[in-house]
mmCIF file of C-alpha atoms and ligand atoms in Angstrom:
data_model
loop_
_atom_site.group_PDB
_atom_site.id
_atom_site.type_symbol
_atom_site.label_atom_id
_atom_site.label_comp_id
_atom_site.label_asym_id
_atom_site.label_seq_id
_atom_site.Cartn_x
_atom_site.Cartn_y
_atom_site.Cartn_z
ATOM 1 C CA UNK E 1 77.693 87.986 117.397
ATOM 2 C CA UNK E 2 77.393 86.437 114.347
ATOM 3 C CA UNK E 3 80.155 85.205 112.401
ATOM 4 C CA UNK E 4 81.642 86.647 109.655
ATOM 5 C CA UNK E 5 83.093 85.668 106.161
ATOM 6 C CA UNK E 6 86.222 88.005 105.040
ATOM 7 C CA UNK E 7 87.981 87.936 101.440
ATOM 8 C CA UNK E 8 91.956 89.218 101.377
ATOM 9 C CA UNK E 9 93.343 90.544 97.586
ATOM 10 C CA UNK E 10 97.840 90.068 98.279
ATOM 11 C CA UNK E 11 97.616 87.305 100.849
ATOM 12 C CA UNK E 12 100.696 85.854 99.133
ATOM 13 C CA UNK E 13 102.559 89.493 100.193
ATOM 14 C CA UNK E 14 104.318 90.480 103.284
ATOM 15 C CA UNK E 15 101.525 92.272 105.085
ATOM 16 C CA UNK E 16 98.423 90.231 103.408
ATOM 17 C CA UNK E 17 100.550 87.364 104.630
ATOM 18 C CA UNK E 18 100.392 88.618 108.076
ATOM 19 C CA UNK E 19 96.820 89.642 107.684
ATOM 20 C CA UNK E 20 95.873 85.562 106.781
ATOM 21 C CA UNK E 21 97.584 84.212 109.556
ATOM 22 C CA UNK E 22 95.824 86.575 111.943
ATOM 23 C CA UNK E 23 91.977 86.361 110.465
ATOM 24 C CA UNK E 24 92.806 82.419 110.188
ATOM 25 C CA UNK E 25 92.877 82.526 113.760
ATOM 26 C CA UNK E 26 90.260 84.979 114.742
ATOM 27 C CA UNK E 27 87.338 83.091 116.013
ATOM 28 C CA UNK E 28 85.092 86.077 114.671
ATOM 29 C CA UNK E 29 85.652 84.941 110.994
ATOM 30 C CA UNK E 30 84.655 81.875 110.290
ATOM 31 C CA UNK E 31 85.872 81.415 106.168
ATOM 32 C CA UNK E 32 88.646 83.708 104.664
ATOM 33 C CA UNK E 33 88.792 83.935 101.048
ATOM 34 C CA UNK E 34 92.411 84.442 99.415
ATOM 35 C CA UNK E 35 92.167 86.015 96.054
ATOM 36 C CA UNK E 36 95.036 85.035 94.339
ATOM 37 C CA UNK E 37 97.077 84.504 91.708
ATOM 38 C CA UNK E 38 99.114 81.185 92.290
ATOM 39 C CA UNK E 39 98.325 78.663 95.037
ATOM 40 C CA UNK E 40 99.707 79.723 98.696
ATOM 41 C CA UNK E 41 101.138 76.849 100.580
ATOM 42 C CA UNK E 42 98.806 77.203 103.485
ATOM 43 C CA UNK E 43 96.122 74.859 104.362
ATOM 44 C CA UNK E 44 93.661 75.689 106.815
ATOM 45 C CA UNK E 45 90.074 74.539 107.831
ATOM 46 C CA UNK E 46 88.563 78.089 107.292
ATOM 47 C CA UNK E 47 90.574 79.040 104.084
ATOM 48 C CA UNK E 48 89.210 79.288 100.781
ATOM 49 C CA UNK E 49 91.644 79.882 97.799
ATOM 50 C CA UNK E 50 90.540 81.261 94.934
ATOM 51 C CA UNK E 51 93.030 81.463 91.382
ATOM 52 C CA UNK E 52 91.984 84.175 89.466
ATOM 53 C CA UNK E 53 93.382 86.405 86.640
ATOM 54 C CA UNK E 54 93.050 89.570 88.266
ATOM 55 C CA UNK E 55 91.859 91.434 84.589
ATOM 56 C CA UNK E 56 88.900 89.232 85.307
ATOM 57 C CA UNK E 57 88.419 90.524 88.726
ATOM 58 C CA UNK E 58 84.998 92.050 88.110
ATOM 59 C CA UNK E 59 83.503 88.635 86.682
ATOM 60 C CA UNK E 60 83.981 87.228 90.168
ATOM 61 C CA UNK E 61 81.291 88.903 92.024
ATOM 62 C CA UNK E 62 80.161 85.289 93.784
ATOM 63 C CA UNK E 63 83.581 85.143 95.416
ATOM 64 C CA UNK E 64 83.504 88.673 96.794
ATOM 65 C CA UNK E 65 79.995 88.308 98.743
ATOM 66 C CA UNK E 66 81.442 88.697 101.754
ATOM 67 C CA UNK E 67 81.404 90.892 105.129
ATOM 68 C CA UNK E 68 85.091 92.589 105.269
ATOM 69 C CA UNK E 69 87.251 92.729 102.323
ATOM 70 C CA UNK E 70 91.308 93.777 102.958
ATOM 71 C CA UNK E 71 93.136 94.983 99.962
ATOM 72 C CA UNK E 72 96.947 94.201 100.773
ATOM 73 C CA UNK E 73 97.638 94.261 96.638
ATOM 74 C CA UNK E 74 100.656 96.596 95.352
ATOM 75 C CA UNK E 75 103.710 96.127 93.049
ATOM 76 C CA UNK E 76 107.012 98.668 92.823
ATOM 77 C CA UNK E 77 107.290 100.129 89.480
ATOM 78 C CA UNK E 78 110.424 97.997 89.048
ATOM 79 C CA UNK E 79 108.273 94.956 89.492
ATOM 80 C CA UNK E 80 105.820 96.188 86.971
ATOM 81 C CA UNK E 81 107.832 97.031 84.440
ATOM 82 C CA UNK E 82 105.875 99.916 83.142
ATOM 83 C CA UNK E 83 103.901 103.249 84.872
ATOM 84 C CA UNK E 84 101.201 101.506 83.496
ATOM 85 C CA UNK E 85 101.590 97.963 84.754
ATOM 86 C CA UNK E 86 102.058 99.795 88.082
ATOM 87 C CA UNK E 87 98.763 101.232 87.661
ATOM 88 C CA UNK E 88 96.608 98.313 87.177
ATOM 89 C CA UNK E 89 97.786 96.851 90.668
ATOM 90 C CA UNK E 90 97.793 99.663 92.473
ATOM 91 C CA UNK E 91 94.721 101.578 91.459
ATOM 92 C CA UNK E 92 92.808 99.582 89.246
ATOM 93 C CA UNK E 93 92.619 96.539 90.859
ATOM 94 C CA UNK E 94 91.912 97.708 94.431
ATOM 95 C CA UNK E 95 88.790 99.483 93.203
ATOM 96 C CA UNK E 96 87.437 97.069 90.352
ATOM 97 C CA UNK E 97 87.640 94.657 93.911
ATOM 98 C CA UNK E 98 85.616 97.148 95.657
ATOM 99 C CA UNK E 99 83.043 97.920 92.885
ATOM 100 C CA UNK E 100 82.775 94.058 92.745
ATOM 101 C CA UNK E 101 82.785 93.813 96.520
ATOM 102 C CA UNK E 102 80.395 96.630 97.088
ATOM 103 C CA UNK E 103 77.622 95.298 94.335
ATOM 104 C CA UNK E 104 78.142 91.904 95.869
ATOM 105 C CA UNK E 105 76.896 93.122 99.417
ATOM 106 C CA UNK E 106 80.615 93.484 101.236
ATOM 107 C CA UNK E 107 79.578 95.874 104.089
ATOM 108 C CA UNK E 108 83.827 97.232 104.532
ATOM 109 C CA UNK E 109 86.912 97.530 102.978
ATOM 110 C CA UNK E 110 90.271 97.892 104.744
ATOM 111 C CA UNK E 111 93.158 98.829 102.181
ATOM 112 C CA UNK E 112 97.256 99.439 103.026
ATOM 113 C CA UNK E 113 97.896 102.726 100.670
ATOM 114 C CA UNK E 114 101.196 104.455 101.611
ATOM 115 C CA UNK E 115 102.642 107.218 103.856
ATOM 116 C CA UNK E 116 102.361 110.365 101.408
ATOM 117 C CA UNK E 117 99.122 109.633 99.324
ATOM 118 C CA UNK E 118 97.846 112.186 97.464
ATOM 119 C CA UNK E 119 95.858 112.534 94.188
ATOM 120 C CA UNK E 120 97.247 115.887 93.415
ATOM 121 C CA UNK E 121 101.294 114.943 94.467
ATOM 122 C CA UNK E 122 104.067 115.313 92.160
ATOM 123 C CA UNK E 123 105.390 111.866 92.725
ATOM 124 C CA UNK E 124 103.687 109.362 90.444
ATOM 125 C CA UNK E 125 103.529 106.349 93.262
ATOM 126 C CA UNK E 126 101.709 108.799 95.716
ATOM 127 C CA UNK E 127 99.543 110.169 93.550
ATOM 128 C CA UNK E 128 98.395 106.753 92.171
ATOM 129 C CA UNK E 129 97.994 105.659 95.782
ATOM 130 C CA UNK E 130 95.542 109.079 96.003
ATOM 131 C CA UNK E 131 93.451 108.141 93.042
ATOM 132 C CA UNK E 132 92.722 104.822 94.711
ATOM 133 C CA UNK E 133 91.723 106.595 97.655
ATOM 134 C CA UNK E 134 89.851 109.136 96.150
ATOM 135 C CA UNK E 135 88.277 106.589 93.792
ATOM 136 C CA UNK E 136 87.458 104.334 96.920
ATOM 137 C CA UNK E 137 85.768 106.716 98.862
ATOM 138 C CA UNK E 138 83.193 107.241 96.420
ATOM 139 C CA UNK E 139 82.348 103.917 96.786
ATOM 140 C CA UNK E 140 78.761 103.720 99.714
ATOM 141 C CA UNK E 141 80.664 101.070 101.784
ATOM 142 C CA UNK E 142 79.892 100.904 105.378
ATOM 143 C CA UNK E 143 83.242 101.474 106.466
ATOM 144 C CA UNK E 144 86.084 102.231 104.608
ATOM 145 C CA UNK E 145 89.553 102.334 106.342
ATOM 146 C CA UNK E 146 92.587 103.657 104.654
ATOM 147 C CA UNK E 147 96.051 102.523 105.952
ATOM 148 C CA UNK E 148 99.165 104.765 105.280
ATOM 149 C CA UNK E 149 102.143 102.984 106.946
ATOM 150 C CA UNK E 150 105.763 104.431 106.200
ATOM 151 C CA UNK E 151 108.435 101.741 104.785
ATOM 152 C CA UNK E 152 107.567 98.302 105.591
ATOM 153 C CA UNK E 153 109.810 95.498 107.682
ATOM 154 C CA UNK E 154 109.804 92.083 107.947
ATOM 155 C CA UNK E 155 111.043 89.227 105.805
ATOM 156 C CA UNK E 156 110.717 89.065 102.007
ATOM 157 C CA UNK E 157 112.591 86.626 99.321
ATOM 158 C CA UNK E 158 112.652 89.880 96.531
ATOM 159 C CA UNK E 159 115.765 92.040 97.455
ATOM 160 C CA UNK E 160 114.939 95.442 98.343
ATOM 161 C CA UNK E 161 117.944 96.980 99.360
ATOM 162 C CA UNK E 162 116.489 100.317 100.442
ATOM 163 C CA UNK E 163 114.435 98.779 103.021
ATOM 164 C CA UNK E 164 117.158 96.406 104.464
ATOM 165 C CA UNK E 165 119.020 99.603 105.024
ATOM 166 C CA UNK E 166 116.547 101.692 106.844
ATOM 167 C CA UNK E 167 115.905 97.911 108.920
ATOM 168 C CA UNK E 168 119.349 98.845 110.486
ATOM 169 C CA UNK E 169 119.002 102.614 110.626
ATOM 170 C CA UNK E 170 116.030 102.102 112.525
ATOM 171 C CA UNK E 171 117.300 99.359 114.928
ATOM 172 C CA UNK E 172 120.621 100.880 115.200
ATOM 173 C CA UNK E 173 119.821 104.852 115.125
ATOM 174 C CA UNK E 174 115.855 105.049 116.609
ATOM 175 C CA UNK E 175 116.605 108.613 117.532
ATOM 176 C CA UNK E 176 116.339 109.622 114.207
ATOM 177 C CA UNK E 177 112.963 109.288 114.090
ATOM 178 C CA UNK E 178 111.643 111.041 116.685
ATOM 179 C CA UNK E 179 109.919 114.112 117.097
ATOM 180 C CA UNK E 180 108.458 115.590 114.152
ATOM 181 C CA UNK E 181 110.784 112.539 112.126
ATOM 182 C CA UNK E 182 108.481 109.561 114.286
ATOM 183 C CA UNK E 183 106.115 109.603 111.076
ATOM 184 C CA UNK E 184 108.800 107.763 109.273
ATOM 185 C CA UNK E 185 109.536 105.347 111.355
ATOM 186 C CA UNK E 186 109.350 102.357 109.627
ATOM 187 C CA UNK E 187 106.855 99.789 110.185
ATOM 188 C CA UNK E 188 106.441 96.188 111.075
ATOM 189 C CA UNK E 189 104.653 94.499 108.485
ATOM 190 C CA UNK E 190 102.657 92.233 111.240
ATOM 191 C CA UNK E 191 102.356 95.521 112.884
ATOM 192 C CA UNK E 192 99.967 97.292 109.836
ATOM 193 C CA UNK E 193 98.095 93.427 109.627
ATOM 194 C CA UNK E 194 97.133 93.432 113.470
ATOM 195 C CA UNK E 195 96.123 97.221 112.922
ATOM 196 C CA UNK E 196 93.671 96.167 110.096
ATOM 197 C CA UNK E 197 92.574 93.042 111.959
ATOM 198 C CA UNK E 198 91.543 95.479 115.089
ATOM 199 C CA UNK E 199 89.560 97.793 112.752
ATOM 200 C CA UNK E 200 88.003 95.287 111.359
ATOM 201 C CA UNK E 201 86.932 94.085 114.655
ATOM 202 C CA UNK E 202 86.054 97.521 116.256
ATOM 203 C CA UNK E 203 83.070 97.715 113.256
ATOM 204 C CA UNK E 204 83.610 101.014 113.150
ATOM 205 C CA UNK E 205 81.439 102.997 110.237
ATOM 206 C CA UNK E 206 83.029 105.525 108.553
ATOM 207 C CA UNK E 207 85.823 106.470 105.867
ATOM 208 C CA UNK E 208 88.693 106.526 108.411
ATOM 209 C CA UNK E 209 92.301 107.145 107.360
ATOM 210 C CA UNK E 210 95.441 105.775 109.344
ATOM 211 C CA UNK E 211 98.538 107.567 108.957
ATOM 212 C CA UNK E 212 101.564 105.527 110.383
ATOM 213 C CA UNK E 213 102.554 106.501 113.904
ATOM 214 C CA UNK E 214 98.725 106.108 114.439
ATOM 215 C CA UNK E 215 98.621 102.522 112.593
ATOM 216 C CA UNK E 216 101.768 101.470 115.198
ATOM 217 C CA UNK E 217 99.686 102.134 118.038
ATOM 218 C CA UNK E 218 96.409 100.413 116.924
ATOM 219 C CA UNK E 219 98.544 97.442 115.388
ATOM 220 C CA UNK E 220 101.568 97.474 118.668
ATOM 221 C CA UNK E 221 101.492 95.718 121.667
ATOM 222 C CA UNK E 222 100.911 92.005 122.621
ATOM 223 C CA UNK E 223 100.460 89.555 119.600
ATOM 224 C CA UNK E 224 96.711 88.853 119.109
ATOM 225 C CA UNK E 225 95.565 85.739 118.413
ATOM 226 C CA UNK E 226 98.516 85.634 115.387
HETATM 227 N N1 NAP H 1 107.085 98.071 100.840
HETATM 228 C C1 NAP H 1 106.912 99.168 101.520
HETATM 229 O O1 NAP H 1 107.834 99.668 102.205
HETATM 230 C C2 NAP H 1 105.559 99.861 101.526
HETATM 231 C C3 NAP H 1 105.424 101.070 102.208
HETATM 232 C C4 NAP H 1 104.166 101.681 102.256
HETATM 233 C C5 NAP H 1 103.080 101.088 101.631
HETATM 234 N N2 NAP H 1 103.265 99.911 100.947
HETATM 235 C C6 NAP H 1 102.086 99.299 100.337
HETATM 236 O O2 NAP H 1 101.613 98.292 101.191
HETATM 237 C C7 NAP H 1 100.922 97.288 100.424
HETATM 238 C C8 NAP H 1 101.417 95.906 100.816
HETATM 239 O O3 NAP H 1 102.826 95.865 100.622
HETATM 240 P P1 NAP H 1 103.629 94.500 100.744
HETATM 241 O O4 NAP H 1 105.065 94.860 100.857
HETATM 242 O O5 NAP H 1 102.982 93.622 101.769
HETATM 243 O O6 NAP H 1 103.384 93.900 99.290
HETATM 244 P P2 NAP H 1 104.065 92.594 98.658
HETATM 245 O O7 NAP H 1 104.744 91.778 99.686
HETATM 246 O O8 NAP H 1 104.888 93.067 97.488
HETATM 247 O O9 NAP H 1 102.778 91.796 98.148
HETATM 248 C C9 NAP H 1 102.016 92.305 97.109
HETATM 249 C C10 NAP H 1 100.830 91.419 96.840
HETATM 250 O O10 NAP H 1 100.204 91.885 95.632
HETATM 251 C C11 NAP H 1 100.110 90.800 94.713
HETATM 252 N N3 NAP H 1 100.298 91.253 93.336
HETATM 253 C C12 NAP H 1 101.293 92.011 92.832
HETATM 254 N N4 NAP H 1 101.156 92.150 91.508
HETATM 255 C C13 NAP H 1 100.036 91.458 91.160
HETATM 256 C C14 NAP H 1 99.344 91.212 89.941
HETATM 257 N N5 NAP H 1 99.790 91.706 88.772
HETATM 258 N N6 NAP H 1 98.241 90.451 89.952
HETATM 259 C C15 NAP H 1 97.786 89.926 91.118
HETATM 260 N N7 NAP H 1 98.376 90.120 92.327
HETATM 261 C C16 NAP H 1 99.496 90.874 92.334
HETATM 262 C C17 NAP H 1 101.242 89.873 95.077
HETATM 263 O O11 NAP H 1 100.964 88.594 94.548
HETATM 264 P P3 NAP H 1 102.146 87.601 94.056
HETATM 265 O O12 NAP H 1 102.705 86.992 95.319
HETATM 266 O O13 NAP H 1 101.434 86.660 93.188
HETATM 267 O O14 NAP H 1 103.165 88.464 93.357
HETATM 268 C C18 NAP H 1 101.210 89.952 96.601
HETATM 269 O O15 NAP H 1 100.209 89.127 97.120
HETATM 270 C C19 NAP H 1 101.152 97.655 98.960
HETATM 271 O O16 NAP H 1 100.038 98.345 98.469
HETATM 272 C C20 NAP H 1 102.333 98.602 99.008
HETATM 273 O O17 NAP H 1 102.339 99.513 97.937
HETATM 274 C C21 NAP H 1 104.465 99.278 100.905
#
């Protein structure tokens, strides 16, 4: 098979951090552009780093002819500052990427939304995570595959107190979230990065959508190639 160039938008975050080292060592890609905003500290043969300002995103169309594209962008409203800021990460980047993506021949997009997305929900950080959905899937990619994991895990140097407590519920009290409660069981950040990795590699055509009990079973299991 031949080999294949892939472009990741958050590769400085927790999961598109995960999601770098893994396609870095996937022998099936063979460059993997990082869209970012400041440098990483990673150096590696098949890396490409590009610094963009992200309002510019569509200008870039050179740097997103490639084969898979994974959107791992997002920001908390806290972050952002403003409903508004929120939106520009969360919706408006992630599909001016795929427009840009799309025109420049990108055959698939793989994008983390969240547990609870829903263009029509009362909650404004679901329903923003809907649009982009919605918005995406009118976009004529090959394959586009939706990832909706519950709270995240896994090492980050921003406080977020709320998920360093449900760390220890979850470790401490599993039983809570089992039966109907297993969709919230919260996820391994590596975990949702192998799971987009495997997609990618199935090549798969379709719009698929991962909720995330499904995402810990495609993602779980032995370490691949990480
Ligand atoms: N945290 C959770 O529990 C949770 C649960 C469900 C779904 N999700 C979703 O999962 C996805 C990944 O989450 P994560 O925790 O891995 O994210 P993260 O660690 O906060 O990383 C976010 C990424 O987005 C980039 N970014 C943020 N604001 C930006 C801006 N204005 N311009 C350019 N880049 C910007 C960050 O770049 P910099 O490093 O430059 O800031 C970083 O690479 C997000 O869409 C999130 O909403 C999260």
């Amino acid at each position: 098979m031949a080999k294949r160039n892939a472009l990741i938008l958050g590769a400085s975050g927790l999961v598109g951090g995960a999601l770098l080292r893994i396609l870095l060592n996937d022998s099936t890609y063979s460059e993997v552009r990082a869209v970012v905003r400041r440098p990483l500290e990673i150096r590696h043969t098949k890396l490409r780093e590009h610094i963009i300002d992200f309002e510019t995103l569509g200008a870039h169309k050179k740097i997103f002819a490639v084969d898979d594209v994974f959107c791992c962008l997002g920001t908390t409203i806290k972050q952002a500052g403003t409903r508004e800021n929120f939106r520009r990460v969360d919706f408006h980047y992630p599909v001016e990427a795929a427009i840009t993506a799309h025109a420049a021949g990108a055959q698939s997009y793989y994008i983390i939304t969240a547990m609870g997305s829903n263009p029509r929900s009362q909650i404004f950080y679901n329903r923003v995570k809907g649009e982009t959905e919605e918005a995406l899937s009118t976009i004529p990619f090959a394959a586009l595959h939706i990832f909706r994991p519950s709270l995240l895990l896994g090492e980050r140097i921003e406080k977020r107190p709320g998920e360093r407590i449900a760390a220890k519920i979850s470790s401490a009290l599993p039983f809570l979230f089992s039966g109907p409660l297993k969709k919230y069981m919260p996820i391994d950040a590596t975990v949702v990065a192998r799971a987009m990795a495997r997609a990618a590699q199935s090549g798969t055509r379709g719009v698929f959508i991962y909720e995330s009990s499904q995402i810990q079973q495609m993602g779980g299991g032995h370490k691949q190639r990480a």
